[in-house]
């Protein structure tokens, strides 16, 4: 179970920290970030998250002798794409929070449903069709399944290209929405 939960832990950690950061900025001032500030925040979280993922998926899995098939180059490509999508989604979500503490509320009500919809604890085929569609639309589901395929099964990178393309496109959409909300939308 841990290899399936690890991407969700990373997802929720980024969501909590970045939502609190952005909500704090927005709460204390009428903060309208410049493109440089947004890029700096994005790249800072991406760097820390990428190094953390490589440590977790590489060294920690090896140290604790978790089963792993290990597609190194696939993981090398997938981690920044997954994290970029999660960061962009979190930036957008943070624009709706009035207090930094609301990020904790989001974590509380979203963690278990995101895990259950990932298809790890309960197969998608046993879910109602509307839940299958919802599950496949979530970046966390795509990320968890992708990392299980790459890290546990060692599948070739070409098999996860649809997931990478989905995460990239959703990440770009969320990033555009976040920039629009942070820079131009009325509070």
Coordinates of C-alpha atoms in Angstrom, one line a residue:
X1 CA 0.0 0.0 0.0
X2 CA 2.8 2.5 0.8
X3 CA 4.0 2.8 -2.8
X4 CA 0.5 3.8 -3.8
X5 CA 0.0 6.2 -0.9
X6 CA 3.4 7.9 -1.4
X7 CA 2.4 10.0 -4.4
X8 CA -0.8 11.0 -2.5
X9 CA 1.3 12.1 0.5
X10 CA 3.4 14.2 -1.8
X11 CA 0.3 15.6 -3.4
X12 CA -1.3 16.5 -0.1
X13 CA 1.9 17.9 1.4
X14 CA 2.3 20.3 -1.6
X15 CA -1.4 21.2 -1.4
X16 CA -1.2 22.0 2.3
X17 CA 2.0 24.0 2.2
X18 CA 1.5 26.0 -1.0
X19 CA -2.2 26.8 -0.2
X20 CA -1.1 28.1 3.2
X21 CA 1.6 30.2 1.7
X22 CA -0.6 31.8 -1.0
X23 CA -3.5 32.3 1.3
X24 CA -1.2 34.0 3.8
X25 CA 0.1 36.3 1.1
X26 CA -3.4 37.1 0.0
X27 CA -4.7 37.5 3.5
X28 CA -2.1 40.0 4.7
X29 CA -2.0 42.3 1.7
X30 CA -3.8 42.9 -1.6
X31 CA -1.1 40.8 -3.1
X32 CA -0.9 40.8 -6.9
X33 CA 2.2 38.8 -7.7
X34 CA 4.4 39.6 -10.6
X35 CA 5.2 36.9 -13.2
X36 CA 8.7 36.6 -11.7
X37 CA 7.2 36.0 -8.2
X38 CA 4.9 33.3 -9.5
X39 CA 7.7 31.7 -11.4
X40 CA 9.9 31.8 -8.4
X41 CA 7.3 30.2 -6.2
X42 CA 6.5 27.6 -8.8
X43 CA 10.2 26.7 -9.4
X44 CA 11.0 26.6 -5.7
X45 CA 8.2 24.2 -4.9
X46 CA 9.1 22.1 -8.0
X47 CA 12.7 21.9 -7.0
X48 CA 12.1 20.9 -3.4
X49 CA 9.3 18.5 -4.5
X50 CA 11.4 16.9 -7.2
X51 CA 14.3 16.3 -4.9
X52 CA 11.9 14.9 -2.2
X53 CA 10.3 12.5 -4.7
X54 CA 13.6 11.3 -6.0
X55 CA 14.7 10.6 -2.4
X56 CA 11.4 8.9 -1.5
X57 CA 11.1 6.8 -4.7
X58 CA 14.8 6.1 -5.0
X59 CA 16.6 5.9 -1.7
X60 CA 13.7 5.3 0.7
X61 CA 12.2 2.5 -1.4
X62 CA 15.7 0.9 -1.7
X63 CA 16.5 1.3 2.0
X64 CA 13.3 -0.2 3.2
X65 CA 13.4 -2.9 0.5
X66 CA 10.1 -2.1 -1.1
X67 CA 9.5 -4.1 -4.2
X68 CA 10.4 -2.0 -7.2
X69 CA 10.8 -2.6 -10.9
X70 CA 12.3 0.8 -11.4
X71 CA 12.1 2.6 -14.7
X72 CA 14.7 5.3 -13.8
X73 CA 14.3 7.5 -16.9
X74 CA 10.5 7.2 -16.8
X75 CA 10.6 8.4 -13.2
X76 CA 13.1 11.2 -14.1
X77 CA 10.5 12.5 -16.6
X78 CA 7.3 11.8 -14.7
X79 CA 8.2 13.3 -11.4
X80 CA 8.5 17.0 -12.6
X81 CA 5.5 16.7 -14.8
X82 CA 3.3 15.3 -11.9
X83 CA 4.6 17.9 -9.5
X84 CA 4.1 20.7 -12.0
X85 CA 0.5 19.7 -12.4
X86 CA -0.1 19.5 -8.6
X87 CA 1.6 22.9 -8.1
X88 CA -0.5 24.5 -10.7
X89 CA -3.7 23.0 -9.4
X90 CA -2.8 24.1 -5.8
X91 CA -2.0 27.6 -7.0
X92 CA -5.5 27.8 -8.5
X93 CA -7.2 26.2 -5.4
X94 CA -5.3 28.6 -3.1
X95 CA -7.0 31.6 -4.8
X96 CA -10.3 30.5 -3.3
X97 CA -9.1 30.3 0.3
X98 CA -9.8 33.2 2.6
X99 CA -7.6 31.9 5.5
X100 CA -4.4 29.8 5.5
X101 CA -6.1 27.4 7.9
X102 CA -8.6 26.5 5.2
X103 CA -5.9 24.4 3.5
X104 CA -6.1 22.0 6.5
X105 CA -9.9 21.7 5.9
X106 CA -9.3 20.8 2.3
X107 CA -6.8 18.1 3.3
X108 CA -9.2 16.6 5.9
X109 CA -12.1 16.1 3.5
X110 CA -10.0 15.2 0.4
X111 CA -7.4 12.7 1.5
X112 CA -9.5 9.5 1.9
X113 CA -11.7 10.1 -1.2
X114 CA -8.6 10.8 -3.3
X115 CA -7.0 7.5 -2.1
X116 CA -10.2 5.5 -2.6
X117 CA -10.7 7.0 -6.1
X118 CA -7.1 6.1 -7.1
X119 CA -8.1 2.5 -7.8
X120 CA -5.6 1.0 -5.3
X121 CA -7.9 0.1 -2.4
X122 CA -11.0 -0.5 -4.6
X123 CA -10.7 -1.3 -8.3
X124 CA -12.2 1.1 -10.8
X125 CA -14.1 -1.7 -12.5
X126 CA -16.2 -2.2 -9.3
X127 CA -17.1 1.5 -9.0
X128 CA -20.2 3.1 -10.6
X129 CA -19.4 4.6 -14.0
X130 CA -19.7 8.2 -12.8
X131 CA -17.1 7.5 -10.1
X132 CA -14.8 5.9 -12.7
X133 CA -15.0 9.1 -14.8
X134 CA -14.4 11.3 -11.8
X135 CA -11.5 9.1 -10.7
X136 CA -9.8 9.2 -14.1
X137 CA -10.2 13.0 -14.2
X138 CA -8.2 13.5 -11.0
X139 CA -4.5 14.2 -11.4
X140 CA -3.8 12.3 -8.2
X141 CA -5.3 9.1 -9.7
X142 CA -3.3 9.5 -12.9
X143 CA -0.1 10.1 -10.8
X144 CA -0.6 7.2 -8.4
X145 CA -1.3 4.8 -11.3
X146 CA 1.7 6.2 -13.2
X147 CA 4.1 5.9 -10.3
X148 CA 2.9 2.3 -9.6
X149 CA 3.6 1.4 -13.2
X150 CA 7.0 3.1 -13.4
X151 CA 8.4 2.3 -9.9
X152 CA 6.8 -1.0 -9.0
X153 CA 6.2 -2.6 -12.4
X154 CA 9.1 -1.1 -14.3
X155 CA 6.9 -0.5 -17.4
X156 CA 8.5 1.3 -20.4
X157 CA 8.0 5.0 -20.4
X158 CA 6.0 4.8 -23.6
X159 CA 3.1 3.1 -21.8
X160 CA 2.6 6.1 -19.4
X161 CA 2.8 8.8 -22.1
X162 CA -1.0 9.2 -22.1
X163 CA -0.9 9.9 -18.4
X164 CA 2.1 12.3 -18.9
X165 CA 0.2 14.2 -21.6
X166 CA -2.9 14.4 -19.4
X167 CA -1.0 15.7 -16.4
X168 CA 0.8 18.2 -18.7
X169 CA -2.4 19.5 -20.2
X170 CA -4.3 19.7 -16.9
X171 CA -1.3 21.4 -15.3
X172 CA -1.2 24.0 -18.1
X173 CA -4.9 24.7 -17.8
X174 CA -4.7 25.1 -14.0
X175 CA -1.6 27.3 -14.3
X176 CA -3.4 29.6 -16.7
X177 CA -6.4 29.8 -14.4
X178 CA -4.2 30.4 -11.3
X179 CA -2.3 33.2 -13.0
X180 CA -5.6 34.8 -14.1
X181 CA -7.1 34.5 -10.6
X182 CA -3.9 35.8 -8.9
X183 CA -3.2 38.7 -11.2
X184 CA -6.4 39.9 -12.7
X185 CA -9.5 38.5 -11.0
X186 CA -11.3 40.6 -8.4
X187 CA -11.1 39.2 -4.8

